[in-house]
């Protein structure tokens, strides 16, 4: 029996590098850097980089994707009781970004590719519909042609939720540039990450003016929060390699318990409430890390596509449903459908592999107060069904061909 099994993660800050950790340590431990923890030139550089990369007239950054989405909606001048069309099979923080504006989320069902079903969208539009949020789930472009045509017919503003799809294209055009506003998340499990951050792009001068005004009213992130974000790098850099020995699990668990690290979603958010320390501006220290990630993410997206291709070619188990292959997806996660995801999670964990559970409920995670999201179970039957069967395989930069083959072998044995 092997004493040490290399841990393989799907989530757990998959983009984290030694270089990011050094940068974080610099901000934490070098006194002359403390003045630039929250303020400095990096935030502006991130915005300029986004404008250049997307050939967009305006870009703004924030403490998170959820804040970005909330500001995008407010910039569309929605009023209380307006209806925002959004797909089910999403995260509670997306619902919150809508409900915090006073508007009402109207959930649209998904197709088997985890993206919005345009037939169901048509059925859910009313006189109160104002904005359509198009989510490109797991990095695969949604059916933009149909969805945009419907939005235009009904005079809806379009926000593209590119939280999973930074760098993905449809017909050679970057996602995020099809609608009125493109929204991005730089959270710890995303294509690009600085633990917590978000961005918006737009070519609309009127929308931009409002975004600028809202952003100018945001406070700086609290110092303690920034320190917690930076400590995340140390805890994960130490905890991940030792995870399968138990020590790593202890490091991560204890850091969380002692509040040394931030959480992806706070308890009040699970109940539809805002937390007092957000929203805020993107801290300079995190923006510095993000700027470094901009340099490498294109090659990492290629790596993700190569790993996904291996899964596509070598998973042959007839008890498993694979996603349809798409060259246009950046495959943030490769999501399978299985009858009993819990069983597969347990089998993989015994081999030191932590698979992902996005999304395990139509509005995830499972411990949210669903009533506060406005979602009624049964209103989007395909999202209910697929969320009960979903399990994600990792595609991140740390997954080698050997790791992928190990995962494939487990998947192919499942149920046989
Ligand atoms: C589809 C989607 N949109 C938006 C967000 C919000 O991003 P953030 O976590 O940066 O607030 C998430 C969060 O995971 C998400 O999954």
Coordinates of C-alpha atoms and ligand atoms in Angstrom, one line a residue:
X1 CA 0.0 0.0 0.0
X2 CA 1.3 3.5 -0.9
X3 CA 1.8 5.8 2.1
X4 CA 1.4 9.0 0.2
X5 CA -1.2 9.7 -2.5
X6 CA -0.7 12.9 -4.4
X7 CA -3.9 14.9 -3.8
X8 CA -5.9 16.0 -6.9
X9 CA -8.3 18.9 -6.5
X10 CA -11.1 20.3 -8.6
X11 CA -11.7 23.3 -6.5
X12 CA -9.4 24.4 -3.6
X13 CA -7.9 27.4 -5.4
X14 CA -6.8 25.5 -8.5
X15 CA -4.8 28.5 -10.0
X16 CA -2.7 29.0 -7.0
X17 CA 1.0 29.3 -7.8
X18 CA 4.2 29.7 -5.7
X19 CA 4.7 33.1 -7.3
X20 CA 1.2 34.2 -6.2
X21 CA 2.0 33.0 -2.7
X22 CA 5.3 34.9 -2.7
X23 CA 3.5 38.1 -3.7
X24 CA 0.9 37.6 -1.0
X25 CA 3.7 37.0 1.6
X26 CA 5.4 40.2 0.4
X27 CA 2.2 42.2 1.1
X28 CA 1.7 40.5 4.5
X29 CA 5.3 40.6 5.9
X30 CA 7.2 43.5 4.3
X31 CA 6.3 46.6 6.3
X32 CA 7.0 49.0 3.4
X33 CA 4.3 47.2 1.4
X34 CA 1.6 47.7 4.0
X35 CA 0.6 51.1 2.7
X36 CA -0.3 49.5 -0.6
X37 CA -2.4 46.6 0.7
X38 CA -5.6 48.3 -0.4
X39 CA -4.6 51.3 -2.5
X40 CA -2.1 51.6 -5.4
X41 CA -1.8 51.5 -9.1
X42 CA -2.8 47.9 -9.8
X43 CA -6.6 48.4 -9.8
X44 CA -6.4 50.9 -12.6
X45 CA -3.9 48.6 -14.5
X46 CA -6.5 45.7 -14.2
X47 CA -9.2 47.9 -15.8
X48 CA -6.9 49.1 -18.6
X49 CA -5.9 45.5 -19.2
X50 CA -9.5 44.4 -19.4
X51 CA -10.3 47.2 -21.8
X52 CA -7.4 46.2 -24.0
X53 CA -8.1 42.5 -23.9
X54 CA -11.8 42.8 -24.7
X55 CA -11.4 45.9 -27.0
X56 CA -14.0 47.4 -24.8
X57 CA -14.5 51.1 -24.2
X58 CA -14.9 50.8 -20.4
X59 CA -13.9 48.4 -17.6
X60 CA -14.5 48.4 -13.9
X61 CA -13.3 46.1 -11.1
X62 CA -14.8 45.2 -7.7
X63 CA -14.3 43.0 -4.7
X64 CA -16.2 40.1 -6.3
X65 CA -18.3 38.9 -9.2
X66 CA -21.5 39.3 -7.1
X67 CA -20.8 43.0 -6.6
X68 CA -20.0 43.4 -10.2
X69 CA -23.3 41.8 -11.2
X70 CA -25.3 43.9 -8.7
X71 CA -23.8 47.1 -10.1
X72 CA -24.4 45.9 -13.7
X73 CA -28.1 45.5 -12.9
X74 CA -28.3 48.8 -11.1
X75 CA -26.7 50.5 -14.2
X76 CA -29.5 49.0 -16.3
X77 CA -31.9 51.2 -14.2
X78 CA -34.1 48.5 -12.9
X79 CA -36.8 49.3 -10.5
X80 CA -38.4 47.4 -7.7
X81 CA -40.5 44.5 -9.0
X82 CA -38.8 44.6 -12.4
X83 CA -38.1 41.0 -13.5
X84 CA -34.6 39.7 -14.3
X85 CA -34.4 36.6 -16.3
X86 CA -31.6 34.3 -15.2
X87 CA -31.0 30.6 -15.6
X88 CA -31.5 28.1 -12.8
X89 CA -28.5 25.9 -12.1
X90 CA -26.5 28.8 -10.7
X91 CA -25.2 30.0 -7.4
X92 CA -27.1 31.8 -4.6
X93 CA -24.8 34.8 -4.9
X94 CA -26.2 35.4 -8.4
X95 CA -29.8 35.4 -7.0
X96 CA -28.6 37.8 -4.2
X97 CA -27.1 40.2 -6.7
X98 CA -30.6 40.4 -8.2
X99 CA -32.7 40.5 -5.1
X100 CA -30.5 43.2 -3.4
X101 CA -31.6 45.6 -6.2
X102 CA -35.3 45.1 -5.2
X103 CA -35.9 43.3 -8.6
X104 CA -37.3 39.8 -8.9
X105 CA -35.3 36.9 -10.4
X106 CA -37.3 34.8 -12.8
X107 CA -35.7 31.5 -13.3
X108 CA -35.3 29.9 -16.8
X109 CA -34.7 26.2 -17.2
X110 CA -31.5 24.9 -18.8
X111 CA -30.7 22.5 -21.7
X112 CA -28.5 19.5 -21.2
X113 CA -25.4 21.6 -21.8
X114 CA -26.2 23.4 -18.5
X115 CA -26.9 26.7 -20.3
X116 CA -30.2 28.6 -20.7
X117 CA -33.0 27.0 -22.7
X118 CA -34.3 29.6 -25.2
X119 CA -37.7 27.9 -25.5
X120 CA -38.3 28.3 -21.8
X121 CA -37.0 31.9 -21.9
X122 CA -39.8 32.8 -24.3
X123 CA -42.3 31.4 -21.9
X124 CA -41.1 33.3 -18.9
X125 CA -41.0 36.8 -20.4
X126 CA -43.7 39.2 -19.2
X127 CA -44.3 43.0 -19.4
X128 CA -42.1 43.4 -16.3
X129 CA -39.0 41.7 -17.8
X130 CA -36.1 44.2 -18.1
X131 CA -32.8 42.3 -18.1
X132 CA -31.6 39.0 -19.4
X133 CA -28.5 37.5 -17.7
X134 CA -26.8 34.9 -20.0
X135 CA -24.5 32.6 -18.0
X136 CA -21.9 30.6 -19.9
X137 CA -21.7 27.7 -17.6
X138 CA -18.4 25.8 -17.0
X139 CA -16.9 27.9 -19.8
X140 CA -19.2 26.8 -22.7
X141 CA -20.8 29.6 -24.7
X142 CA -24.6 29.7 -24.3
X143 CA -26.9 29.6 -27.3
X144 CA -26.2 33.3 -27.9
X145 CA -27.9 33.6 -31.3
X146 CA -31.3 32.5 -30.0
X147 CA -31.0 34.2 -26.6
X148 CA -29.9 37.6 -28.0
X149 CA -32.6 37.5 -30.7
X150 CA -35.3 37.0 -28.0
X151 CA -33.8 39.7 -25.8
X152 CA -33.8 42.2 -28.7
X153 CA -37.4 41.3 -29.6
X154 CA -38.5 42.1 -26.1
X155 CA -36.2 45.1 -25.6
X156 CA -34.2 43.5 -22.8
X157 CA -30.8 44.6 -21.7
X158 CA -28.3 41.8 -21.8
X159 CA -25.6 41.0 -19.1
X160 CA -23.3 38.1 -19.9
X161 CA -22.3 36.3 -16.8
X162 CA -18.7 35.1 -17.7
X163 CA -17.8 34.0 -14.2
X164 CA -16.8 30.6 -15.7
X165 CA -15.7 31.6 -19.1
X166 CA -12.9 34.1 -19.1
X167 CA -11.2 33.9 -22.5
X168 CA -13.8 31.7 -24.2
X169 CA -15.0 32.7 -27.7
X170 CA -17.9 32.1 -29.9
X171 CA -17.2 32.4 -33.7
X172 CA -13.9 34.0 -32.8
X173 CA -15.5 36.7 -30.6
X174 CA -14.8 36.9 -26.9
X175 CA -17.6 36.1 -24.5
X176 CA -18.6 39.1 -22.6
X177 CA -18.6 41.3 -25.7
X178 CA -22.0 40.1 -27.1
X179 CA -24.3 41.8 -24.6
X180 CA -24.6 45.3 -23.1
X181 CA -22.4 44.4 -20.2
X182 CA -19.9 41.5 -19.6
X183 CA -19.4 40.3 -16.0
X184 CA -16.4 38.4 -14.6
X185 CA -15.4 36.7 -11.4
X186 CA -11.9 36.4 -10.1
X187 CA -12.9 34.2 -7.2
X188 CA -10.6 31.4 -6.0
X189 CA -12.0 28.7 -8.2
X190 CA -12.4 30.6 -11.4
X191 CA -10.3 30.8 -14.7
X192 CA -8.4 33.7 -13.3
X193 CA -8.2 34.3 -9.6
X194 CA -7.0 36.6 -6.9
X195 CA -9.1 34.8 -4.2
X196 CA -11.9 37.4 -4.5
X197 CA -12.5 39.9 -7.2
X198 CA -14.8 40.8 -10.1
X199 CA -15.0 43.0 -13.2
X200 CA -17.4 44.5 -15.8
X201 CA -16.9 45.7 -19.3
X202 CA -19.2 47.7 -21.5
X203 CA -19.2 49.8 -24.7
X204 CA -22.2 51.8 -23.6
X205 CA -21.2 55.3 -22.5
X206 CA -24.5 55.8 -20.5
X207 CA -24.1 52.6 -18.6
X208 CA -20.4 53.3 -18.0
X209 CA -21.2 56.7 -16.5
X210 CA -23.5 55.0 -13.9
X211 CA -21.0 52.3 -13.2
X212 CA -18.3 54.9 -12.6
X213 CA -20.6 56.8 -10.2
X214 CA -21.5 53.6 -8.3
X215 CA -17.9 52.5 -8.1
X216 CA -16.8 55.9 -6.8
X217 CA -19.1 55.4 -3.8
X218 CA -17.6 52.0 -2.9
X219 CA -15.4 51.9 0.2
X220 CA -11.9 50.4 0.4
X221 CA -11.9 46.8 1.4
X222 CA -11.4 46.4 5.2
X223 CA -7.8 45.8 6.2
X224 CA -8.7 42.6 8.1
X225 CA -10.5 41.2 5.0
X226 CA -7.5 41.9 2.8
X227 CA -5.2 40.2 5.3
X228 CA -7.6 37.2 5.3
X229 CA -7.5 37.0 1.5
X230 CA -3.7 37.1 1.5
X231 CA -3.5 34.5 4.2
X232 CA -5.6 32.2 2.0
X233 CA -2.4 31.8 -0.2
X234 CA -0.3 30.6 2.7
X235 CA -2.9 28.2 4.1
X236 CA -3.6 26.7 0.7
X237 CA 0.1 26.5 -0.4
X238 CA 0.8 24.6 2.8
X239 CA -2.4 22.7 3.2
X240 CA -2.9 21.3 -0.4
X241 CA 0.2 19.2 -0.7
X242 CA -0.3 17.7 2.7
X243 CA -4.0 17.2 2.3
X244 CA -4.0 13.4 1.9
X245 CA -1.8 13.0 5.0
X246 CA -4.5 14.7 7.1
X247 CA -2.2 17.6 8.2
X248 CA -3.2 19.6 5.2
X249 CA -6.9 19.1 5.9
X250 CA -6.2 20.2 9.5
X251 CA -4.3 23.4 8.3
X252 CA -7.2 24.4 6.1
X253 CA -9.9 23.5 8.5
X254 CA -8.3 25.3 11.4
X255 CA -7.5 28.4 9.4
X256 CA -11.2 28.5 8.4
X257 CA -12.4 27.9 12.0
X258 CA -10.1 30.6 13.4
X259 CA -11.3 33.0 10.7
X260 CA -7.8 33.4 9.3
X261 CA -9.2 33.0 5.9
X262 CA -12.2 34.4 4.0
X263 CA -15.2 32.3 3.0
X264 CA -16.5 32.0 -0.6
X265 CA -20.0 32.5 0.7
X266 CA -20.9 33.8 4.2
X267 CA -23.8 32.5 6.2
X268 CA -26.0 35.6 5.9
X269 CA -25.6 35.3 2.1
X270 CA -27.0 31.8 2.2
X271 CA -30.1 33.5 3.7
X272 CA -30.3 36.2 1.1
X273 CA -28.7 38.9 3.3
X274 CA -25.8 41.2 2.6
X275 CA -22.7 41.0 4.8
X276 CA -21.4 44.3 6.3
X277 CA -17.9 44.2 5.0
X278 CA -18.9 43.9 1.3
X279 CA -19.3 45.4 -1.3
X280 CA -16.0 47.2 -1.6
X281 CA -13.3 48.1 -4.1
X282 CA -10.8 45.5 -5.3
X283 CA -7.7 45.8 -3.0
X284 CA -4.5 46.8 -4.7
X285 CA -2.6 43.7 -3.3
X286 CA -5.2 41.3 -5.0
X287 CA -5.2 43.3 -8.2
X288 CA -1.3 42.9 -8.2
X289 CA -1.8 39.1 -8.2
X290 CA -4.5 39.3 -10.8
X291 CA -2.2 41.2 -13.2
X292 CA 0.3 38.3 -13.0
X293 CA -2.4 35.8 -13.8
X294 CA -3.4 37.7 -16.9
X295 CA 0.0 36.8 -18.4
X296 CA -0.6 33.0 -18.3
X297 CA -4.3 32.3 -18.4
X298 CA -4.5 31.8 -22.2
X299 CA -2.0 28.9 -22.1
X300 CA -3.8 27.5 -19.0
X301 CA -7.1 27.6 -20.9
X302 CA -5.4 25.5 -23.6
X303 CA -4.3 23.1 -21.0
X304 CA -7.9 22.9 -19.7
X305 CA -9.1 22.1 -23.2
X306 CA -6.4 19.3 -23.6
X307 CA -7.4 17.7 -20.3
X308 CA -11.1 17.9 -21.2
X309 CA -10.3 16.3 -24.6
X310 CA -8.7 13.3 -22.7
X311 CA -11.8 12.9 -20.7
X312 CA -13.9 13.2 -23.8
X313 CA -11.9 10.6 -25.7
X314 CA -11.2 8.1 -22.9
X315 CA -14.3 8.0 -20.7
X316 CA -16.3 5.1 -22.1
X317 CA -18.5 4.1 -19.2
X318 CA -22.1 3.7 -20.5
X319 CA -23.5 4.5 -17.1
X320 CA -22.1 8.0 -17.3
X321 CA -23.3 10.9 -19.5
X322 CA -20.6 13.1 -20.8
X323 CA -21.0 16.7 -21.9
X324 CA -21.2 17.2 -25.7
X325 CA -17.7 18.2 -27.0
X326 CA -17.2 21.8 -27.8
X327 CA -14.0 23.4 -29.1
X328 CA -15.3 26.8 -28.0
X329 CA -15.5 25.9 -24.3
X330 CA -12.7 26.7 -21.9
X331 CA -13.8 23.9 -19.7
X332 CA -13.5 25.5 -16.2
X333 CA -14.8 22.1 -15.0
X334 CA -15.7 19.0 -17.0
X335 CA -19.1 18.0 -15.8
X336 CA -20.6 14.5 -16.0
X337 CA -24.0 13.2 -15.1
X338 CA -24.1 10.1 -12.9
X339 CA -27.0 8.5 -11.1
X340 CA -25.3 8.7 -7.7
X341 CA -22.8 11.5 -7.5
X342 CA -22.2 11.0 -3.7
X343 CA -21.0 7.4 -4.4
X344 CA -18.6 8.6 -7.0
X345 CA -17.3 11.4 -4.7
X346 CA -16.6 8.7 -2.0
X347 CA -14.8 6.4 -4.4
X348 CA -12.6 9.2 -5.8
X349 CA -11.8 10.5 -2.3
X350 CA -10.5 7.1 -1.3
X351 CA -7.9 7.6 -4.1
X352 CA -7.0 11.1 -2.9
X353 CA -9.1 12.8 -5.5
X354 CA -11.6 15.6 -4.6
X355 CA -14.1 16.0 -7.4
X356 CA -16.3 19.0 -7.7
X357 CA -20.0 19.5 -6.8
X358 CA -21.1 22.4 -9.0
X359 CA -24.1 22.7 -9.0
X360 CA -25.7 20.3 -6.6
X361 CA -29.0 22.2 -6.4
X362 CA -30.8 24.4 -9.0
X363 CA -29.7 27.3 -6.8
X364 CA -26.5 26.1 -5.0
X365 CA -25.0 25.3 -2.6
X366 CA -27.4 22.9 -0.9
X367 CA -27.5 24.7 2.5
X368 CA -29.0 27.9 1.1
X369 CA -32.5 29.1 2.1
X370 CA -34.0 28.4 -1.2
X371 CA -37.1 30.5 -0.5
X372 CA -35.0 33.7 -0.3
X373 CA -33.7 33.1 -3.8
X374 CA -37.3 33.1 -5.1
X375 CA -36.7 29.7 -6.7
X376 CA -39.5 27.1 -6.5
X377 CA -38.5 23.5 -6.8
X378 CA -40.1 22.0 -9.9
X379 CA -40.3 25.3 -11.8
X380 CA -37.2 24.3 -13.8
X381 CA -37.4 20.5 -14.0
X382 CA -34.2 20.0 -16.1
X383 CA -32.1 22.1 -13.7
X384 CA -33.5 20.1 -10.7
X385 CA -32.7 16.9 -12.5
X386 CA -29.2 17.7 -13.7
X387 CA -28.2 19.3 -10.4
X388 CA -29.0 16.0 -8.7
X389 CA -26.6 14.1 -11.1
X390 CA -23.7 16.6 -11.6
X391 CA -20.2 15.9 -10.7
X392 CA -17.2 17.9 -12.0
X393 CA -13.8 16.6 -13.0
X394 CA -10.7 18.9 -12.7
X395 CA -9.1 20.5 -15.7
X396 CA -6.8 23.0 -13.9
X397 CA -3.1 23.8 -14.5
X398 CA -2.0 21.2 -11.9
X399 CA -3.7 18.2 -13.6
X400 CA -1.1 16.1 -15.5
X401 CA -1.9 13.6 -18.2
X402 CA -1.3 10.9 -15.5
X403 CA -3.7 12.5 -13.1
X404 CA -6.4 12.7 -15.8
X405 CA -5.8 9.0 -16.7
X406 CA -6.2 8.0 -13.0
X407 CA -9.5 9.9 -12.9
X408 CA -10.6 8.3 -16.1
X409 CA -9.9 4.8 -14.8
X410 CA -12.0 5.5 -11.7
X411 CA -14.9 6.9 -13.8
X412 CA -14.7 3.9 -16.2
X413 CA -14.9 1.5 -13.3
X414 CA -17.8 3.3 -11.7
X415 CA -20.9 1.0 -11.4
X416 CA -19.2 -1.9 -13.2
Ligands
LIG1 C1 -22.2 31.6 -12.5 C2 -21.7 32.6 -11.4 N1 -21.9 33.9 -11.6 C3 -21.4 34.8 -10.7 C4 -20.8 34.4 -9.5 C5 -20.3 35.4 -8.5 O1 -18.9 35.4 -8.5 P1 -18.1 35.8 -7.1 O2 -18.0 34.5 -6.3 O3 -16.8 36.4 -7.6 O4 -19.0 36.8 -6.4 C6 -20.6 33.0 -9.3 C7 -19.9 32.5 -8.1 O5 -19.4 31.5 -8.0 C8 -21.1 32.1 -10.3 O6 -20.9 30.7 -10.1

